[in-house]
mmCIF file of N, CA and C in Angstrom:
data_model
loop_
_atom_site.group_PDB
_atom_site.id
_atom_site.type_symbol
_atom_site.label_atom_id
_atom_site.label_comp_id
_atom_site.label_asym_id
_atom_site.label_seq_id
_atom_site.Cartn_x
_atom_site.Cartn_y
_atom_site.Cartn_z
ATOM 1 N N GLN G 1 0.902 -1.179 -0.021
ATOM 2 C CA GLN G 1 0.032 -0.098 0.140
ATOM 3 C C GLN G 1 0.924 1.199 -0.011
ATOM 4 N N VAL G 2 2.084 1.179 0.541
ATOM 5 C CA VAL G 2 2.912 2.489 0.558
ATOM 6 C C VAL G 2 4.054 1.972 -0.412
ATOM 7 N N GLN G 3 4.360 2.971 -1.162
ATOM 8 C CA GLN G 3 5.572 2.640 -2.181
ATOM 9 C C GLN G 3 6.586 3.792 -1.929
ATOM 10 N N LEU G 4 7.872 3.436 -1.947
ATOM 11 C CA LEU G 4 8.833 4.386 -1.515
ATOM 12 C C LEU G 4 9.860 4.386 -2.722
ATOM 13 N N VAL G 5 10.513 5.476 -3.055
ATOM 14 C CA VAL G 5 11.257 5.752 -4.119
ATOM 15 C C VAL G 5 12.463 6.489 -3.614
ATOM 16 N N GLU G 6 13.576 6.055 -3.606
ATOM 17 C CA GLU G 6 14.855 6.786 -3.053
ATOM 18 C C GLU G 6 15.556 7.389 -4.170
ATOM 19 N N SER G 7 16.416 8.506 -3.789
ATOM 20 C CA SER G 7 17.390 9.059 -4.701
ATOM 21 C C SER G 7 18.355 9.640 -3.831
ATOM 22 N N GLY G 8 19.537 10.231 -4.458
ATOM 23 C CA GLY G 8 20.479 10.961 -3.746
ATOM 24 C C GLY G 8 21.664 10.162 -3.423
ATOM 25 N N GLY G 9 21.843 8.852 -3.654
ATOM 26 C CA GLY G 9 23.036 8.113 -3.491
ATOM 27 C C GLY G 9 24.133 8.379 -4.524
ATOM 28 N N GLY G 10 25.327 8.030 -4.250
ATOM 29 C CA GLY G 10 26.579 8.294 -5.208
ATOM 30 C C GLY G 10 27.838 8.060 -4.517
ATOM 31 N N LEU G 11 28.849 8.648 -5.275
ATOM 32 C CA LEU G 11 30.148 8.665 -4.855
ATOM 33 C C LEU G 11 30.708 9.936 -4.341
ATOM 34 N N VAL G 12 31.134 9.989 -3.025
ATOM 35 C CA VAL G 12 31.600 11.252 -2.451
ATOM 36 C C VAL G 12 32.924 11.072 -1.839
ATOM 37 N N GLN G 13 33.835 11.998 -1.581
ATOM 38 C CA GLN G 13 35.179 11.954 -0.776
ATOM 39 C C GLN G 13 34.883 12.021 0.698
ATOM 40 N N ALA G 14 35.753 11.167 1.378
ATOM 41 C CA ALA G 14 35.792 11.394 2.840
ATOM 42 C C ALA G 14 35.647 12.796 3.270
ATOM 43 N N GLY G 15 34.789 13.064 4.265
ATOM 44 C CA GLY G 15 34.582 14.394 4.786
ATOM 45 C C GLY G 15 33.485 15.219 4.089
ATOM 46 N N GLY G 16 32.962 14.595 2.926
ATOM 47 C CA GLY G 16 31.831 15.297 2.174
ATOM 48 C C GLY G 16 30.376 14.987 2.668
ATOM 49 N N SER G 17 29.601 15.489 2.030
ATOM 50 C CA SER G 17 28.171 15.415 2.432
ATOM 51 C C SER G 17 27.239 14.873 1.401
ATOM 52 N N LEU G 18 26.017 14.058 1.520
ATOM 53 C CA LEU G 18 25.288 13.942 0.787
ATOM 54 C C LEU G 18 23.658 13.972 1.316
ATOM 55 N N ARG G 19 22.643 14.006 0.696
ATOM 56 C CA ARG G 19 21.293 13.837 1.143
ATOM 57 C C ARG G 19 20.731 13.049 0.478
ATOM 58 N N LEU G 20 20.076 11.904 1.047
ATOM 59 C CA LEU G 20 19.332 10.946 0.743
ATOM 60 C C LEU G 20 17.793 11.294 0.746
ATOM 61 N N SER G 21 16.932 11.207 -0.190
ATOM 62 C CA SER G 21 15.464 11.380 -0.120
ATOM 63 C C SER G 21 14.701 10.045 -0.504
ATOM 64 N N CYS G 22 13.481 9.958 0.256
ATOM 65 C CA CYS G 22 12.685 8.997 0.222
ATOM 66 C C CYS G 22 11.244 9.449 0.102
ATOM 67 N N ALA G 23 10.621 9.443 -1.256
ATOM 68 C CA ALA G 23 9.284 9.792 -1.583
ATOM 69 C C ALA G 23 8.304 8.759 -1.579
ATOM 70 N N ALA G 24 7.209 8.935 -0.735
ATOM 71 C CA ALA G 24 6.365 8.023 -0.410
ATOM 72 C C ALA G 24 4.844 8.258 -1.069
ATOM 73 N N SER G 25 4.395 7.231 -1.537
ATOM 74 C CA SER G 25 2.963 7.259 -2.236
ATOM 75 C C SER G 25 1.979 6.055 -1.659
ATOM 76 N N GLY G 26 0.814 6.196 -1.873
ATOM 77 C CA GLY G 26 -0.072 5.161 -1.339
ATOM 78 C C GLY G 26 -0.727 5.665 -0.206
ATOM 79 N N SER G 27 -0.840 4.569 0.773
ATOM 80 C CA SER G 27 -1.571 4.861 2.077
ATOM 81 C C SER G 27 -0.632 5.559 3.081
ATOM 82 N N ILE G 28 -0.371 6.859 2.796
ATOM 83 C CA ILE G 28 0.596 7.456 3.817
ATOM 84 C C ILE G 28 0.033 7.639 5.226
ATOM 85 N N PHE G 29 -1.091 7.669 5.369
ATOM 86 C CA PHE G 29 -1.831 7.755 6.705
ATOM 87 C C PHE G 29 -1.587 6.659 7.536
ATOM 88 N N SER G 30 -1.180 5.509 6.945
ATOM 89 C CA SER G 30 -0.911 4.304 7.791
ATOM 90 C C SER G 30 0.488 4.246 8.380
ATOM 91 N N ILE G 31 1.363 5.223 8.046
ATOM 92 C CA ILE G 31 2.647 5.096 8.570
ATOM 93 C C ILE G 31 2.855 5.599 9.894
ATOM 94 N N GLY G 32 3.489 4.803 10.655
ATOM 95 C CA GLY G 32 3.715 5.203 12.103
ATOM 96 C C GLY G 32 5.234 5.660 12.346
ATOM 97 N N ALA G 33 5.997 5.122 11.560
ATOM 98 C CA ALA G 33 7.632 5.556 11.809
ATOM 99 C C ALA G 33 8.192 5.465 10.419
ATOM 100 N N TRP G 34 9.360 6.227 10.186
ATOM 101 C CA TRP G 34 10.147 6.008 9.043
ATOM 102 C C TRP G 34 11.611 5.656 9.626
ATOM 103 N N GLY G 35 12.217 5.112 8.577
ATOM 104 C CA GLY G 35 13.693 4.695 9.030
ATOM 105 C C GLY G 35 14.778 4.450 7.746
ATOM 106 N N TRP G 36 15.805 4.777 8.232
ATOM 107 C CA TRP G 36 16.879 4.444 7.303
ATOM 108 C C TRP G 36 17.745 3.493 7.589
ATOM 109 N N TYR G 37 18.091 2.485 6.875
ATOM 110 C CA TYR G 37 18.860 1.269 7.039
ATOM 111 C C TYR G 37 19.994 1.118 6.127
ATOM 112 N N ARG G 38 21.217 0.460 6.526
ATOM 113 C CA ARG G 38 22.239 0.274 5.384
ATOM 114 C C ARG G 38 22.786 -1.175 5.795
ATOM 115 N N GLN G 39 23.334 -1.527 4.525
ATOM 116 C CA GLN G 39 23.879 -2.845 4.584
ATOM 117 C C GLN G 39 25.207 -2.748 3.758
ATOM 118 N N ALA G 40 26.270 -3.067 4.350
ATOM 119 C CA ALA G 40 27.559 -3.112 3.741
ATOM 120 C C ALA G 40 27.826 -4.443 3.229
ATOM 121 N N PRO G 41 28.689 -4.690 2.213
ATOM 122 C CA PRO G 41 28.981 -6.093 1.697
ATOM 123 C C PRO G 41 29.441 -7.124 2.730
ATOM 124 N N GLY G 42 28.737 -8.243 2.849
ATOM 125 C CA GLY G 42 29.146 -9.252 3.832
ATOM 126 C C GLY G 42 28.590 -8.932 5.223
ATOM 127 N N LYS G 43 27.868 -7.808 5.489
ATOM 128 C CA LYS G 43 27.472 -7.614 6.818
ATOM 129 C C LYS G 43 25.995 -7.583 6.900
ATOM 130 N N GLN G 44 25.483 -7.589 7.971
ATOM 131 C CA GLN G 44 24.000 -7.433 8.192
ATOM 132 C C GLN G 44 23.408 -6.098 8.002
ATOM 133 N N ARG G 45 22.064 -6.049 7.678
ATOM 134 C CA ARG G 45 21.512 -4.666 7.556
ATOM 135 C C ARG G 45 21.253 -4.042 9.006
ATOM 136 N N GLU G 46 21.896 -2.736 9.194
ATOM 137 C CA GLU G 46 21.643 -2.154 10.413
ATOM 138 C C GLU G 46 20.784 -0.840 10.284
ATOM 139 N N MET G 47 20.125 -0.410 11.554
ATOM 140 C CA MET G 47 19.250 0.724 11.529
ATOM 141 C C MET G 47 20.386 1.870 11.617
ATOM 142 N N VAL G 48 20.119 2.934 10.866
ATOM 143 C CA VAL G 48 20.912 4.194 10.816
ATOM 144 C C VAL G 48 20.149 5.267 11.592
ATOM 145 N N ALA G 49 18.906 5.570 11.297
ATOM 146 C CA ALA G 49 18.195 6.656 11.793
ATOM 147 C C ALA G 49 16.620 6.257 11.782
ATOM 148 N N THR G 50 15.698 6.719 12.619
ATOM 149 C CA THR G 50 14.320 6.645 12.561
ATOM 150 C C THR G 50 13.739 7.877 13.094
ATOM 151 N N ILE G 51 12.515 8.194 12.615
ATOM 152 C CA ILE G 51 11.726 9.068 12.995
ATOM 153 C C ILE G 51 10.381 8.726 13.125
ATOM 154 N N THR G 52 9.368 9.145 14.078
ATOM 155 C CA THR G 52 8.133 8.583 14.325
ATOM 156 C C THR G 52 7.193 9.712 13.701
ATOM 157 N N SER G 53 6.032 9.254 13.733
ATOM 158 C CA SER G 53 4.876 10.203 13.195
ATOM 159 C C SER G 53 4.800 11.412 14.107
ATOM 160 N N SER G 54 5.278 11.444 15.219
ATOM 161 C CA SER G 54 5.234 12.590 16.205
ATOM 162 C C SER G 54 6.575 13.339 16.108
ATOM 163 N N GLY G 55 7.447 12.903 15.349
ATOM 164 C CA GLY G 55 8.753 13.751 15.200
ATOM 165 C C GLY G 55 9.843 13.254 16.045
ATOM 166 N N GLY G 56 9.653 12.249 16.925
ATOM 167 C CA GLY G 56 10.891 11.742 17.615
ATOM 168 C C GLY G 56 11.881 10.968 16.714
ATOM 169 N N THR G 57 13.249 11.156 17.203
ATOM 170 C CA THR G 57 14.337 10.730 16.299
ATOM 171 C C THR G 57 15.216 9.703 17.094
ATOM 172 N N ARG G 58 15.777 8.932 16.566
ATOM 173 C CA ARG G 58 16.792 7.880 17.121
ATOM 174 C C ARG G 58 17.860 7.792 16.055
ATOM 175 N N TYR G 59 19.155 7.499 16.547
ATOM 176 C CA TYR G 59 20.336 7.252 15.707
ATOM 177 C C TYR G 59 21.218 6.173 16.252
ATOM 178 N N ALA G 60 21.840 5.497 15.187
ATOM 179 C CA ALA G 60 22.851 4.672 15.450
ATOM 180 C C ALA G 60 24.089 5.325 15.956
ATOM 181 N N ASP G 61 24.648 4.781 17.050
ATOM 182 C CA ASP G 61 25.759 5.522 17.714
ATOM 183 C C ASP G 61 26.856 5.794 16.760
ATOM 184 N N SER G 62 27.185 5.080 15.705
ATOM 185 C CA SER G 62 28.138 5.258 14.727
ATOM 186 C C SER G 62 27.825 6.601 13.950
ATOM 187 N N VAL G 63 26.707 7.145 14.020
ATOM 188 C CA VAL G 63 26.345 8.260 12.919
ATOM 189 C C VAL G 63 25.859 9.386 13.652
ATOM 190 N N LYS G 64 25.649 9.251 15.047
ATOM 191 C CA LYS G 64 25.313 10.552 15.946
ATOM 192 C C LYS G 64 26.195 11.784 15.683
ATOM 193 N N GLY G 65 25.511 12.796 15.597
ATOM 194 C CA GLY G 65 26.224 14.134 15.309
ATOM 195 C C GLY G 65 26.544 14.206 13.959
ATOM 196 N N ARG G 66 26.399 13.264 13.021
ATOM 197 C CA ARG G 66 26.906 13.545 11.548
ATOM 198 C C ARG G 66 25.683 13.582 10.652
ATOM 199 N N PHE G 67 24.554 12.598 11.037
ATOM 200 C CA PHE G 67 23.472 12.297 10.126
ATOM 201 C C PHE G 67 22.260 12.860 10.865
ATOM 202 N N THR G 68 21.382 13.447 9.976
ATOM 203 C CA THR G 68 20.113 13.996 10.570
ATOM 204 C C THR G 68 18.989 13.405 9.605
ATOM 205 N N ILE G 69 17.880 12.793 10.357
ATOM 206 C CA ILE G 69 16.773 12.486 9.696
ATOM 207 C C ILE G 69 15.730 13.514 9.730
ATOM 208 N N SER G 70 14.906 13.683 8.845
ATOM 209 C CA SER G 70 13.742 14.798 8.836
ATOM 210 C C SER G 70 12.721 14.305 7.903
ATOM 211 N N ARG G 71 11.432 15.049 8.030
ATOM 212 C CA ARG G 71 10.306 14.902 7.238
ATOM 213 C C ARG G 71 9.827 16.040 6.549
ATOM 214 N N ASP G 72 9.383 16.093 5.350
ATOM 215 C CA ASP G 72 8.653 16.967 4.766
ATOM 216 C C ASP G 72 7.084 16.441 4.678
ATOM 217 N N SER G 73 6.116 16.723 5.576
ATOM 218 C CA SER G 73 4.907 16.077 5.411
ATOM 219 C C SER G 73 4.015 16.600 4.119
ATOM 220 N N ALA G 74 4.336 17.768 3.534
ATOM 221 C CA ALA G 74 3.618 18.262 2.624
ATOM 222 C C ALA G 74 4.149 17.518 1.405
ATOM 223 N N ARG G 75 5.311 17.232 1.311
ATOM 224 C CA ARG G 75 5.818 16.466 0.049
ATOM 225 C C ARG G 75 5.703 15.008 0.364
ATOM 226 N N ASN G 76 5.342 14.305 1.455
ATOM 227 C CA ASN G 76 5.515 13.025 1.753
ATOM 228 C C ASN G 76 6.897 12.396 1.501
ATOM 229 N N THR G 77 7.876 13.088 2.036
ATOM 230 C CA THR G 77 9.244 12.819 1.738
ATOM 231 C C THR G 77 10.089 12.794 3.105
ATOM 232 N N VAL G 78 10.946 11.878 3.274
ATOM 233 C CA VAL G 78 11.871 11.808 4.434
ATOM 234 C C VAL G 78 13.380 11.818 3.810
ATOM 235 N N TYR G 79 14.164 12.555 4.723
ATOM 236 C CA TYR G 79 15.355 12.777 4.146
ATOM 237 C C TYR G 79 16.424 12.245 5.059
ATOM 238 N N LEU G 80 17.575 12.000 4.695
ATOM 239 C CA LEU G 80 18.756 11.630 5.556
ATOM 240 C C LEU G 80 19.910 12.434 5.069
ATOM 241 N N GLN G 81 20.195 13.498 5.799
ATOM 242 C CA GLN G 81 21.345 14.363 5.515
ATOM 243 C C GLN G 81 22.543 13.732 6.269
ATOM 244 N N MET G 82 23.590 13.530 5.351
ATOM 245 C CA MET G 82 24.886 12.761 5.902
ATOM 246 C C MET G 82 25.859 13.820 5.714
ATOM 247 N N SER G 83 26.593 14.120 6.869
ATOM 248 C CA SER G 83 27.731 15.005 6.701
ATOM 249 C C SER G 83 29.036 14.298 7.397
ATOM 250 N N ALA G 84 30.305 14.766 7.014
ATOM 251 C CA ALA G 84 31.446 14.294 7.723
ATOM 252 C C ALA G 84 31.523 12.747 7.374
ATOM 253 N N LEU G 85 31.224 12.547 6.080
ATOM 254 C CA LEU G 85 31.237 11.007 5.599
ATOM 255 C C LEU G 85 32.540 10.338 5.745
ATOM 256 N N LYS G 86 32.574 9.150 6.279
ATOM 257 C CA LYS G 86 33.695 8.223 6.305
ATOM 258 C C LYS G 86 33.655 7.064 5.378
ATOM 259 N N PRO G 87 34.867 6.472 4.980
ATOM 260 C CA PRO G 87 34.790 5.229 4.181
ATOM 261 C C PRO G 87 33.775 4.289 4.744
ATOM 262 N N GLU G 88 33.755 4.132 6.138
ATOM 263 C CA GLU G 88 32.995 2.903 6.543
ATOM 264 C C GLU G 88 31.634 3.316 6.505
ATOM 265 N N ASP G 89 31.086 4.364 6.073
ATOM 266 C CA ASP G 89 29.676 4.725 5.826
ATOM 267 C C ASP G 89 29.259 3.911 4.477
ATOM 268 N N THR G 90 30.071 3.530 3.783
ATOM 269 C CA THR G 90 29.869 2.865 2.365
ATOM 270 C C THR G 90 29.062 1.675 2.663
ATOM 271 N N ALA G 91 27.753 1.855 1.872
ATOM 272 C CA ALA G 91 26.774 0.729 2.057
ATOM 273 C C ALA G 91 25.672 0.992 1.029
ATOM 274 N N VAL G 92 24.686 -0.026 1.129
ATOM 275 C CA VAL G 92 23.443 0.290 0.333
ATOM 276 C C VAL G 92 22.677 0.928 1.357
ATOM 277 N N TYR G 93 21.863 2.045 1.001
ATOM 278 C CA TYR G 93 21.022 2.491 2.145
ATOM 279 C C TYR G 93 19.716 2.352 1.723
ATOM 280 N N TYR G 94 18.761 1.865 2.645
ATOM 281 C CA TYR G 94 17.453 1.682 2.277
ATOM 282 C C TYR G 94 16.427 2.451 3.244
ATOM 283 N N CYS G 95 15.335 2.919 2.413
ATOM 284 C CA CYS G 95 14.256 3.544 3.233
ATOM 285 C C CYS G 95 13.210 2.556 3.698
ATOM 286 N N ASN G 96 12.568 2.888 4.886
ATOM 287 C CA ASN G 96 11.679 1.974 5.515
ATOM 288 C C ASN G 96 10.423 2.812 6.073
ATOM 289 N N ALA G 97 9.335 2.342 5.851
ATOM 290 C CA ALA G 97 8.143 2.772 6.472
ATOM 291 C C ALA G 97 7.321 1.748 7.306
ATOM 292 N N GLU G 98 7.095 2.029 8.496
ATOM 293 C CA GLU G 98 6.516 1.024 9.491
ATOM 294 C C GLU G 98 5.093 1.502 9.612
ATOM 295 N N PRO G 99 4.119 0.522 9.592
ATOM 296 C CA PRO G 99 2.720 0.905 9.833
ATOM 297 C C PRO G 99 2.459 1.317 11.282
ATOM 298 N N LEU G 100 1.461 1.978 11.476
ATOM 299 C CA LEU G 100 0.956 2.337 12.961
ATOM 300 C C LEU G 100 0.635 1.166 13.783
ATOM 301 N N PRO G 101 0.841 1.141 14.881
ATOM 302 C CA PRO G 101 0.472 -0.106 15.850
ATOM 303 C C PRO G 101 -1.126 -0.490 15.760
ATOM 304 N N GLY G 102 -1.071 -1.811 15.690
ATOM 305 C CA GLY G 102 -2.498 -2.404 15.416
ATOM 306 C C GLY G 102 -2.938 -2.631 13.946
ATOM 307 N N LEU G 103 -2.242 -1.959 13.076
ATOM 308 C CA LEU G 103 -2.360 -2.310 11.730
ATOM 309 C C LEU G 103 -1.693 -3.682 11.241
ATOM 310 N N ASP G 104 -2.484 -4.283 10.312
ATOM 311 C CA ASP G 104 -1.955 -5.505 9.625
ATOM 312 C C ASP G 104 -0.932 -5.300 8.428
ATOM 313 N N ASP G 105 -0.760 -3.994 7.937
ATOM 314 C CA ASP G 105 0.026 -3.844 6.950
ATOM 315 C C ASP G 105 1.475 -4.111 7.052
ATOM 316 N N PRO G 106 2.175 -4.772 6.318
ATOM 317 C CA PRO G 106 3.548 -5.079 6.250
ATOM 318 C C PRO G 106 4.306 -3.850 6.170
ATOM 319 N N ASP G 107 5.679 -3.774 6.651
ATOM 320 C CA ASP G 107 6.693 -2.756 6.223
ATOM 321 C C ASP G 107 6.716 -2.494 4.834
ATOM 322 N N SER G 108 7.143 -1.380 4.498
ATOM 323 C CA SER G 108 7.545 -1.039 3.164
ATOM 324 C C SER G 108 8.919 -0.644 3.120
ATOM 325 N N TRP G 109 9.556 -0.942 1.873
ATOM 326 C CA TRP G 109 11.027 -0.814 1.768
ATOM 327 C C TRP G 109 11.206 -0.191 0.469
ATOM 328 N N GLY G 110 12.177 0.755 0.436
ATOM 329 C CA GLY G 110 12.608 1.307 -0.950
ATOM 330 C C GLY G 110 13.494 0.437 -1.476
ATOM 331 N N GLN G 111 13.925 0.685 -2.835
ATOM 332 C CA GLN G 111 14.825 -0.257 -3.732
ATOM 333 C C GLN G 111 16.230 -0.215 -3.242
ATOM 334 N N GLY G 112 16.602 0.626 -2.492
ATOM 335 C CA GLY G 112 18.231 0.722 -2.093
ATOM 336 C C GLY G 112 18.923 1.633 -2.940
ATOM 337 N N THR G 113 19.781 2.460 -2.219
ATOM 338 C CA THR G 113 20.687 3.437 -3.024
ATOM 339 C C THR G 113 22.038 3.188 -2.658
ATOM 340 N N GLN G 114 22.974 3.054 -3.569
ATOM 341 C CA GLN G 114 24.413 2.970 -3.118
ATOM 342 C C GLN G 114 24.909 4.234 -2.752
ATOM 343 N N VAL G 115 25.803 4.054 -1.462
ATOM 344 C CA VAL G 115 26.624 5.371 -1.118
ATOM 345 C C VAL G 115 27.975 4.864 -0.933
ATOM 346 N N THR G 116 28.866 5.486 -1.775
ATOM 347 C CA THR G 116 30.341 4.880 -1.786
ATOM 348 C C THR G 116 31.118 6.171 -1.258
ATOM 349 N N VAL G 117 31.940 5.975 -0.172
ATOM 350 C CA VAL G 117 32.848 7.272 0.312
ATOM 351 C C VAL G 117 34.254 6.743 0.053
ATOM 352 N N SER G 118 34.861 7.553 -0.607
ATOM 353 C CA SER G 118 36.366 7.312 -0.888
ATOM 354 C C SER G 118 37.231 8.021 0.016
ATOM 355 N N SER G 119 38.259 7.304 0.219
ATOM 356 C CA SER G 119 39.414 7.773 1.260
ATOM 357 C C SER G 119 40.235 8.917 0.622
#
């Protein structure tokens, strides 16, 4: 019911910045929380940042102070602003939409976008 389309990935030098975007369509009213996750080659997918429908945010320890998650409700879009990028940030980044509590809808995922940070 919720479709997610990501953009903004690419190649950047260490210390640089990128902004990832995730545009949602469909049953937007059913979303209780948004998240950004990443998966590096040979490693498990990990949570990077989340934001609830009320605006509360959480971050992985490895990105605190460098990454910021935000929402633009008018555009049904969630962003991940990434600054002071490090080579260890290299991964495929995925957008996630979690349904409100009590709903039977499954989580929605974007297609994934590659972020590569060169040293």
